[in-house]
mmCIF file of C-alpha atoms in Angstrom:
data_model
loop_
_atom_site.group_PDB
_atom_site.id
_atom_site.type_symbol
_atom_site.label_atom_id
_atom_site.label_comp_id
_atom_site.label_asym_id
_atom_site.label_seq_id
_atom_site.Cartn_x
_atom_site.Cartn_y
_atom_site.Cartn_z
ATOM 1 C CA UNK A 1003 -60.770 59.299 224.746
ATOM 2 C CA UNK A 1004 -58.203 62.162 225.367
ATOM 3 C CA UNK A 1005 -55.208 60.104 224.189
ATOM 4 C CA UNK A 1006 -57.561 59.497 221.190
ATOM 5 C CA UNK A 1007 -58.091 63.541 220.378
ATOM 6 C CA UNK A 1008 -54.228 64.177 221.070
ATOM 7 C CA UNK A 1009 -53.449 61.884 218.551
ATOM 8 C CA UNK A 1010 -55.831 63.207 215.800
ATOM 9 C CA UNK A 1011 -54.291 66.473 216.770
ATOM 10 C CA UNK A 1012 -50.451 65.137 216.566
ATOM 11 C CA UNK A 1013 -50.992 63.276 213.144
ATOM 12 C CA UNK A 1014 -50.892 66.183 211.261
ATOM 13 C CA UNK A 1015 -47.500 67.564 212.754
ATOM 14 C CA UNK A 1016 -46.069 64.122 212.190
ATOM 15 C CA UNK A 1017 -47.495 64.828 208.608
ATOM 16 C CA UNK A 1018 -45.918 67.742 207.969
ATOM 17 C CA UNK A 1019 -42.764 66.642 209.621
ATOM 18 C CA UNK A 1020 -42.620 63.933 207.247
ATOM 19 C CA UNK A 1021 -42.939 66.189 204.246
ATOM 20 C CA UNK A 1022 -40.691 68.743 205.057
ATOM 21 C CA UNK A 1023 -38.134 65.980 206.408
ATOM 22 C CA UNK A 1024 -37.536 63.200 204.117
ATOM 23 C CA UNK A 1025 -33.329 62.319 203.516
ATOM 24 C CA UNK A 1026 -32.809 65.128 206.941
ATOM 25 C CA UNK A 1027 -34.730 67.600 204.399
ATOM 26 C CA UNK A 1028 -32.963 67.001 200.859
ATOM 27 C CA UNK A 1029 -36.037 65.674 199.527
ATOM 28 C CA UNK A 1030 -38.384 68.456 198.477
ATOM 29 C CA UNK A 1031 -41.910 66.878 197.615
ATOM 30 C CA UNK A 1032 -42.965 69.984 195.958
ATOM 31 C CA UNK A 1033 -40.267 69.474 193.204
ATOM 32 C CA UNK A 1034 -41.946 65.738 192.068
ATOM 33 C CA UNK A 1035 -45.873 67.501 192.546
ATOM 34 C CA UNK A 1036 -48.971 65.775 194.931
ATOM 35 C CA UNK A 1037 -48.663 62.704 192.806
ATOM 36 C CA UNK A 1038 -45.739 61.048 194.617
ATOM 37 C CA UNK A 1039 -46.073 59.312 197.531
ATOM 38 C CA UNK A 1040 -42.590 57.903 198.649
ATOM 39 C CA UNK A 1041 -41.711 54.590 199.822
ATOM 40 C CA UNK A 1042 -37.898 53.651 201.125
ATOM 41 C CA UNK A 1043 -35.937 51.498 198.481
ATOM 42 C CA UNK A 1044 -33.099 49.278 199.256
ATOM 43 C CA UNK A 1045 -31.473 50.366 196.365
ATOM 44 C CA UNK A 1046 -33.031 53.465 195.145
ATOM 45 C CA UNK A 1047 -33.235 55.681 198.487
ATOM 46 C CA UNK A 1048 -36.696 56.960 197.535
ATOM 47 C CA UNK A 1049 -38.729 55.659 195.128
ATOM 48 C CA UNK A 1050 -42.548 56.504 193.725
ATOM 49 C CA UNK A 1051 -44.242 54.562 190.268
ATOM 50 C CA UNK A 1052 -47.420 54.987 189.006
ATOM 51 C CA UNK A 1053 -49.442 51.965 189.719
ATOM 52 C CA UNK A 1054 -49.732 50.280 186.752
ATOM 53 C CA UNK A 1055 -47.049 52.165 184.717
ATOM 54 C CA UNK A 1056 -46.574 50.566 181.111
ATOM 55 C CA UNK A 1057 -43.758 51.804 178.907
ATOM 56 C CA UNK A 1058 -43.864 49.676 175.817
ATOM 57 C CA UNK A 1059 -43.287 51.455 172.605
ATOM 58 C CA UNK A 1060 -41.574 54.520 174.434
ATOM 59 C CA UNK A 1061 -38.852 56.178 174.518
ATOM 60 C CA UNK A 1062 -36.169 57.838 176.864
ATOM 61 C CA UNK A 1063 -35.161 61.323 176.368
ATOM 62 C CA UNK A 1064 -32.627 62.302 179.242
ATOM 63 C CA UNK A 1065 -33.001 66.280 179.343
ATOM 64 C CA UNK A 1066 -30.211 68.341 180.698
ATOM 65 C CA UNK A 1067 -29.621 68.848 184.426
ATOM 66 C CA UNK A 1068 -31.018 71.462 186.076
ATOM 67 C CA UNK A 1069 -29.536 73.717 188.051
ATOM 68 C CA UNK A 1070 -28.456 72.791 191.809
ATOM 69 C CA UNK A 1071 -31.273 73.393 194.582
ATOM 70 C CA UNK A 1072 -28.895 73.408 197.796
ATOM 71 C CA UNK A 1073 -32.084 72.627 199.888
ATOM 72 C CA UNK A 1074 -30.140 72.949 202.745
ATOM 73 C CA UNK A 1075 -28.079 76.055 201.925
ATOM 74 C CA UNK A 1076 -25.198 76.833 200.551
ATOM 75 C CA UNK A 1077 -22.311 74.845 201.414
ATOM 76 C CA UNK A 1078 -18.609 75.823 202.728
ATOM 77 C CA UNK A 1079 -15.909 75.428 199.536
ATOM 78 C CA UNK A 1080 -15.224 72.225 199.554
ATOM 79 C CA UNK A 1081 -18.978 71.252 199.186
ATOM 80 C CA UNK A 1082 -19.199 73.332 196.232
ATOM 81 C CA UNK A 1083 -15.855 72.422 194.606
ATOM 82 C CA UNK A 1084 -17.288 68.525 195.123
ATOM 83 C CA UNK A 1085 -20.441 69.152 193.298
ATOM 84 C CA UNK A 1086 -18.347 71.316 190.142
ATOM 85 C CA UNK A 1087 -15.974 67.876 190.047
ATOM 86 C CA UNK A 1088 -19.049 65.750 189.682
ATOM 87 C CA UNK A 1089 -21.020 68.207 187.702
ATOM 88 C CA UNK A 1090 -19.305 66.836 184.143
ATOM 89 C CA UNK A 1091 -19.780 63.234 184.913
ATOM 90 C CA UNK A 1092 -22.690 63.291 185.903
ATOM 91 C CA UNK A 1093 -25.161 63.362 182.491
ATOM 92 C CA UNK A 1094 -22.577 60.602 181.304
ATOM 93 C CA UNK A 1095 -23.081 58.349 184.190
ATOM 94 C CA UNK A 1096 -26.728 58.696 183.645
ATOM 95 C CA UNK A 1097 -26.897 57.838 180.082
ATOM 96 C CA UNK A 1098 -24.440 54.337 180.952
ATOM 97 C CA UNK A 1099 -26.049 53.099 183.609
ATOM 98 C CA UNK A 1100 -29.963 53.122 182.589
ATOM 99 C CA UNK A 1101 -28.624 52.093 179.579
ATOM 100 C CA UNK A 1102 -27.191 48.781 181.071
ATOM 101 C CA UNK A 1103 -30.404 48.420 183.422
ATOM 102 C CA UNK A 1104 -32.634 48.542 180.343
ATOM 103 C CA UNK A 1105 -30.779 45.896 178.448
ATOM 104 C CA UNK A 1106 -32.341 47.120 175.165
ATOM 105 C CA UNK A 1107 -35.819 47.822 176.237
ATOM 106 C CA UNK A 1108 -36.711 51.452 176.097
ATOM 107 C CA UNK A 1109 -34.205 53.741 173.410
ATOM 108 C CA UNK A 1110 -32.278 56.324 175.342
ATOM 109 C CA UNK A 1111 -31.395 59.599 173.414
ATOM 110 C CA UNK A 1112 -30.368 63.320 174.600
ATOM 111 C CA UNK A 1113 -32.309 64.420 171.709
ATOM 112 C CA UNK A 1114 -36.122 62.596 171.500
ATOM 113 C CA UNK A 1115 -37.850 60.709 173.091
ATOM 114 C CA UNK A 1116 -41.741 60.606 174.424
ATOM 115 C CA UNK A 1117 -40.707 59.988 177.821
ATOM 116 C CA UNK A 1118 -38.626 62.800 179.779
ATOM 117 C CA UNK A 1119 -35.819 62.076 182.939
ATOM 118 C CA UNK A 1120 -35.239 65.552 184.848
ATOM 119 C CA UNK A 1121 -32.607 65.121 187.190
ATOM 120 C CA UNK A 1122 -30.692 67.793 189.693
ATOM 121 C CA UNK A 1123 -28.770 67.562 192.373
ATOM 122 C CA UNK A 1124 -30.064 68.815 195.917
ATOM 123 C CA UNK A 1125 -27.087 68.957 198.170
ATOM 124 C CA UNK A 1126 -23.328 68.192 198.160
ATOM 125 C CA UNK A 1127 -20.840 67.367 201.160
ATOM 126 C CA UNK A 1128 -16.762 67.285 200.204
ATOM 127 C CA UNK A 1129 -13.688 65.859 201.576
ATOM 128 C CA UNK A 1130 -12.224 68.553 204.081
ATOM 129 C CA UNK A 1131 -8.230 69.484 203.156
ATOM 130 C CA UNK A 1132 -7.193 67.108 206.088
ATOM 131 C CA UNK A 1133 -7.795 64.004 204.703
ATOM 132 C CA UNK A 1134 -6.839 62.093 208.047
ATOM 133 C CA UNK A 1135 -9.887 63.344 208.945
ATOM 134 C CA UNK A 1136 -11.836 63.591 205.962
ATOM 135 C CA UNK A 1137 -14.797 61.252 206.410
ATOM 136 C CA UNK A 1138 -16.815 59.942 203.482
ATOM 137 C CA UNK A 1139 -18.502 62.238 200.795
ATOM 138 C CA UNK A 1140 -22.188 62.602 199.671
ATOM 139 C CA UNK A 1141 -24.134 63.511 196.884
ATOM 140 C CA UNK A 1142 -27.889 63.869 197.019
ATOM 141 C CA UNK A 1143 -29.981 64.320 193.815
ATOM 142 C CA UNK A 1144 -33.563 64.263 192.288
ATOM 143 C CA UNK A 1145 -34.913 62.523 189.115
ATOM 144 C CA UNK A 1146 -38.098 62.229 187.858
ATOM 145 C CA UNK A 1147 -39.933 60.718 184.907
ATOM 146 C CA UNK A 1148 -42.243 62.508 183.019
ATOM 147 C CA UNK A 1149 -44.741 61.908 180.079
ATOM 148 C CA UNK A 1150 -43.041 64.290 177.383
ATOM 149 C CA UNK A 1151 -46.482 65.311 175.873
ATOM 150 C CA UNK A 1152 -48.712 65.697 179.024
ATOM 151 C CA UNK A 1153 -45.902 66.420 181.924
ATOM 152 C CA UNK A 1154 -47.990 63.853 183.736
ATOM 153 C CA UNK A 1155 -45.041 62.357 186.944
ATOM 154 C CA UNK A 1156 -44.865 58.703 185.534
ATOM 155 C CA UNK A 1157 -41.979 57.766 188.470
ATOM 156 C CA UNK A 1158 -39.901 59.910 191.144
ATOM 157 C CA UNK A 1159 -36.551 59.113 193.034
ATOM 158 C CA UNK A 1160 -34.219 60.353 194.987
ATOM 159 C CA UNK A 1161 -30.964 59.258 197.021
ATOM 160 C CA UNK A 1162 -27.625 59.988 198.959
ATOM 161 C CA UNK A 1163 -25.093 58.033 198.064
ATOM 162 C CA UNK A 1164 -21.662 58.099 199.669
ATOM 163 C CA UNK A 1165 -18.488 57.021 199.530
ATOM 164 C CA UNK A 1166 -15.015 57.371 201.068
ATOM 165 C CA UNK A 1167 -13.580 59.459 198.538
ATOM 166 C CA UNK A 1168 -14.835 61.416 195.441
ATOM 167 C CA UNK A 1169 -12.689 59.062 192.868
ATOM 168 C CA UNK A 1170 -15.550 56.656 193.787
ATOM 169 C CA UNK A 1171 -18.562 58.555 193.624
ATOM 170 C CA UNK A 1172 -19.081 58.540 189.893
ATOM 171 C CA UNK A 1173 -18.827 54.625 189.274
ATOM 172 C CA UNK A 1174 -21.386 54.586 192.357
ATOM 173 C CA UNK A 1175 -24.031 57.036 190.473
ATOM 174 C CA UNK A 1176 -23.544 54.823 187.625
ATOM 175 C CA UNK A 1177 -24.306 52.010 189.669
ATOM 176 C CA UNK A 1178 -27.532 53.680 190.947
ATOM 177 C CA UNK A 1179 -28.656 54.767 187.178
ATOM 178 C CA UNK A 1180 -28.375 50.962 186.858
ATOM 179 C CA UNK A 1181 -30.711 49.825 188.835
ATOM 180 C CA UNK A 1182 -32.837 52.965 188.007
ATOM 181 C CA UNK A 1183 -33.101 51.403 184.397
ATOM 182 C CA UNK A 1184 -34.037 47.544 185.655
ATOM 183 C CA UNK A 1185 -36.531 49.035 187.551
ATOM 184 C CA UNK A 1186 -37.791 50.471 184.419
ATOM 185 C CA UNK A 1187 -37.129 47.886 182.281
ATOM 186 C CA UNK A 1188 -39.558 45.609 184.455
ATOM 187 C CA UNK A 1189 -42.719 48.347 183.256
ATOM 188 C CA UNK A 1190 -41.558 48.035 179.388
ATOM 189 C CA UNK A 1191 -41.598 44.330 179.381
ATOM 190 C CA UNK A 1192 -44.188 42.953 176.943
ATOM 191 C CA UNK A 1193 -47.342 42.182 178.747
ATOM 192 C CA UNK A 1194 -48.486 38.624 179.891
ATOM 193 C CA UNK A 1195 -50.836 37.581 176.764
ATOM 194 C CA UNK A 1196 -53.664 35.290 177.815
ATOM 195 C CA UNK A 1197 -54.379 32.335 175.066
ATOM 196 C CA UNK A 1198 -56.905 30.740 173.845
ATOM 197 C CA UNK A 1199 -57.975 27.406 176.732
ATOM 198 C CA UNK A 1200 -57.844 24.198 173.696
ATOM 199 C CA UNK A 1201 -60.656 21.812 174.341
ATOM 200 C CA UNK A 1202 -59.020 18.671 176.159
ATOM 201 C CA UNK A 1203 -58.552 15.417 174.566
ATOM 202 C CA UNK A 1204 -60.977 12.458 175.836
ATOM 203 C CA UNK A 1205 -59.768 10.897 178.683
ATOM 204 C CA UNK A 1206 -59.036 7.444 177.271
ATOM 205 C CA UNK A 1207 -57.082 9.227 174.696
ATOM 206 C CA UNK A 1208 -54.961 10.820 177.131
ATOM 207 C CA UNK A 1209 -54.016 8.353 179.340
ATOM 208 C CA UNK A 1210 -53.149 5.634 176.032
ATOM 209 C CA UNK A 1211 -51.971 8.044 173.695
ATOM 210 C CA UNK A 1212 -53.029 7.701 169.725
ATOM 211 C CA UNK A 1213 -55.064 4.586 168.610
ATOM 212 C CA UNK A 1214 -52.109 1.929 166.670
ATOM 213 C CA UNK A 1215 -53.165 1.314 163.225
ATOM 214 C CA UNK A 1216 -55.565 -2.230 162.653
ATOM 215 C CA UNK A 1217 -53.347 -4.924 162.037
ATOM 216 C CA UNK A 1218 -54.138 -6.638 158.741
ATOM 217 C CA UNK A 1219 -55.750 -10.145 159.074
ATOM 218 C CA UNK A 1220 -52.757 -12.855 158.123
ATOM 219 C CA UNK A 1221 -53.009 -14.132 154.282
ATOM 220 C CA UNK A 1222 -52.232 -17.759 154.558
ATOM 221 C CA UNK A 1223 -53.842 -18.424 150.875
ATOM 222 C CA UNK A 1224 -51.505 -15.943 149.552
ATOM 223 C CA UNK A 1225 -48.233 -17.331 151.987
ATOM 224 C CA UNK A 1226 -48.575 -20.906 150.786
ATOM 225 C CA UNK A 1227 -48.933 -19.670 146.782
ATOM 226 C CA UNK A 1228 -45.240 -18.130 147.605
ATOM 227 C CA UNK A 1229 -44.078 -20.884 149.141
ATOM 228 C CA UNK A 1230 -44.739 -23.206 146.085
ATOM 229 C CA UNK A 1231 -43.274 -20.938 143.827
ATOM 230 C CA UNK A 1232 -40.354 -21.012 145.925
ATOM 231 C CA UNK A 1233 -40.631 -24.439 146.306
ATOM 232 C CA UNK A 1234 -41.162 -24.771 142.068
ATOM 233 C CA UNK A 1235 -37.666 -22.363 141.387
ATOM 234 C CA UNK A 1236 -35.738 -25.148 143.425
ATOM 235 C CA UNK A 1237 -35.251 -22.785 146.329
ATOM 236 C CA UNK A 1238 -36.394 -24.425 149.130
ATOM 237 C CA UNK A 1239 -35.824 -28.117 150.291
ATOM 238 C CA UNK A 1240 -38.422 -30.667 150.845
ATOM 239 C CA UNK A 1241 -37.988 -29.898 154.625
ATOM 240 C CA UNK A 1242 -37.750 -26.137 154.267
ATOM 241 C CA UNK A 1243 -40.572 -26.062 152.369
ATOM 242 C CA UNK A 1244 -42.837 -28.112 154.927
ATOM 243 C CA UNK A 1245 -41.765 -26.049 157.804
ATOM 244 C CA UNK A 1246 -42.878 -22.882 156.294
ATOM 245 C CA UNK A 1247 -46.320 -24.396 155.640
ATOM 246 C CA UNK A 1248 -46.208 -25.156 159.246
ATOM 247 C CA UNK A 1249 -45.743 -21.919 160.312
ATOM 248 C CA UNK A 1250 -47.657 -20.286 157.786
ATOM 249 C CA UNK A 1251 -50.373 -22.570 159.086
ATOM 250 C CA UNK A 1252 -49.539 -21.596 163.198
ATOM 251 C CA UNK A 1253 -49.866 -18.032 162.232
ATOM 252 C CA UNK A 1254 -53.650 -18.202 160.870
ATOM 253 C CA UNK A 1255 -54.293 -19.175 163.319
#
């Protein structure tokens, strides 16, 4: 019973602890609103969807970037100066790589668009000047997807992403915006469309296929008459002309 009460107490404080430390404390809940409830992604860092999101008929307006939150500070120089390099690339990287996810099914536009991506970027780590010793470099960032009329959170994500040097880090973000868009492309996809249940053929008619057309009873009468004519225009020998009365006769039968 008392491990039972410690726990209720502890839960909580693992609660809050959760909250506040998400990504070692780049990812700020508060920023998304109560709706999100993060789950780890293989390929997104941090991902959140409404249940039963539908996008058909929308449209994709990416919004400018807001300014940087620096959750954890602000950085030393080369931190900063990392961030101002990937600043202008950025936006563009965006735009290319949802683009490619979507393959066509949501417009994307700077300008309109009924459904809103907000994006900034939360914290920054740079190459240091000795790069024997320079380690990888990280970017961490925010997006979210918002109904443009009701500011309703439709998705949330966030991510680190690093790489060995900052030549790389662009084509990586672009990467990520990639996968961001066939994620999305999977809730614009035209629903499943249930039709009509035909009424089932009879069984017989299933298993034998369609009923051949009646055969038409043999006309013997009118087979001899053409075989004396032919007989008559001297076309057929006495012997040709008895064996097709044979088998005009076998056939009657």
């Amino acid at each position: 019973m008392r491990s039972s009460a410690a726990l209720l107490l502890l839960i909580p404080a693992l609660l809050l602890a959760q909250a506040g430390g998400l990504d070692e404390g780049r990812l700020d809940p508060a920023w998304f609103g109560s709706a999100a409830t993060f789950q780890p992604s293989k390929v997104l860092g941090f991902q959140w969807l409404k249940p039963g999101l539908n996008l058909q008929n929308r449209a994709i307006q990416l919004k400018p970037w807001e300014a940087p939150a620096w959750l954890l500070g602000k950085r030393a120089m080369k931190d900063q100066t990392l961030l101002q390099r990937m600043e202008k690339s950025l936006p563009a990287g965006l735009d290319r790589g949802i683009r490619r996810g979507l393959k066509g099914r949501l417009p994307v536009s700077a300008t309109s668009g009924d459904l809103h991506v907000i994006a900034r970027v939360v914290d920054a780590v740079g190459q240091a000047d000795d790069y024997m010793a320079a380690g990888k470099v990280t970017l961490s960032f925010d997006l979210k997807l918002v109904d443009g009329d009701t500011g309703e959170l439709l998705g949330a994500f966030h991510d680190t992403l690093g790489t060995p040097g900052a030549d790389y880090l662009p084509g990586r973000f672009e990467r990520w915006c990639e996968e961001l868009g066939r994620l999305l492309a999977a809730s614009a996809a035209p629903q499943a469309v249930l039709q009509p249940v035909q009424a089932a053929a009879p069984p017989a008619q299933v298993a034998a296929g369609p009923l051949p057309a009646p055969v038409p009873a043999f006309d013997l009468e009118g087979a001899l008459r053409r075989i004396e004519g032919l007989k008559r225009d001297g076309l057929l020998s006495e012997e040709e002309y008895l064996a097709l009365r044979k088998k005009a006769a076998e056939k009657a039968k």
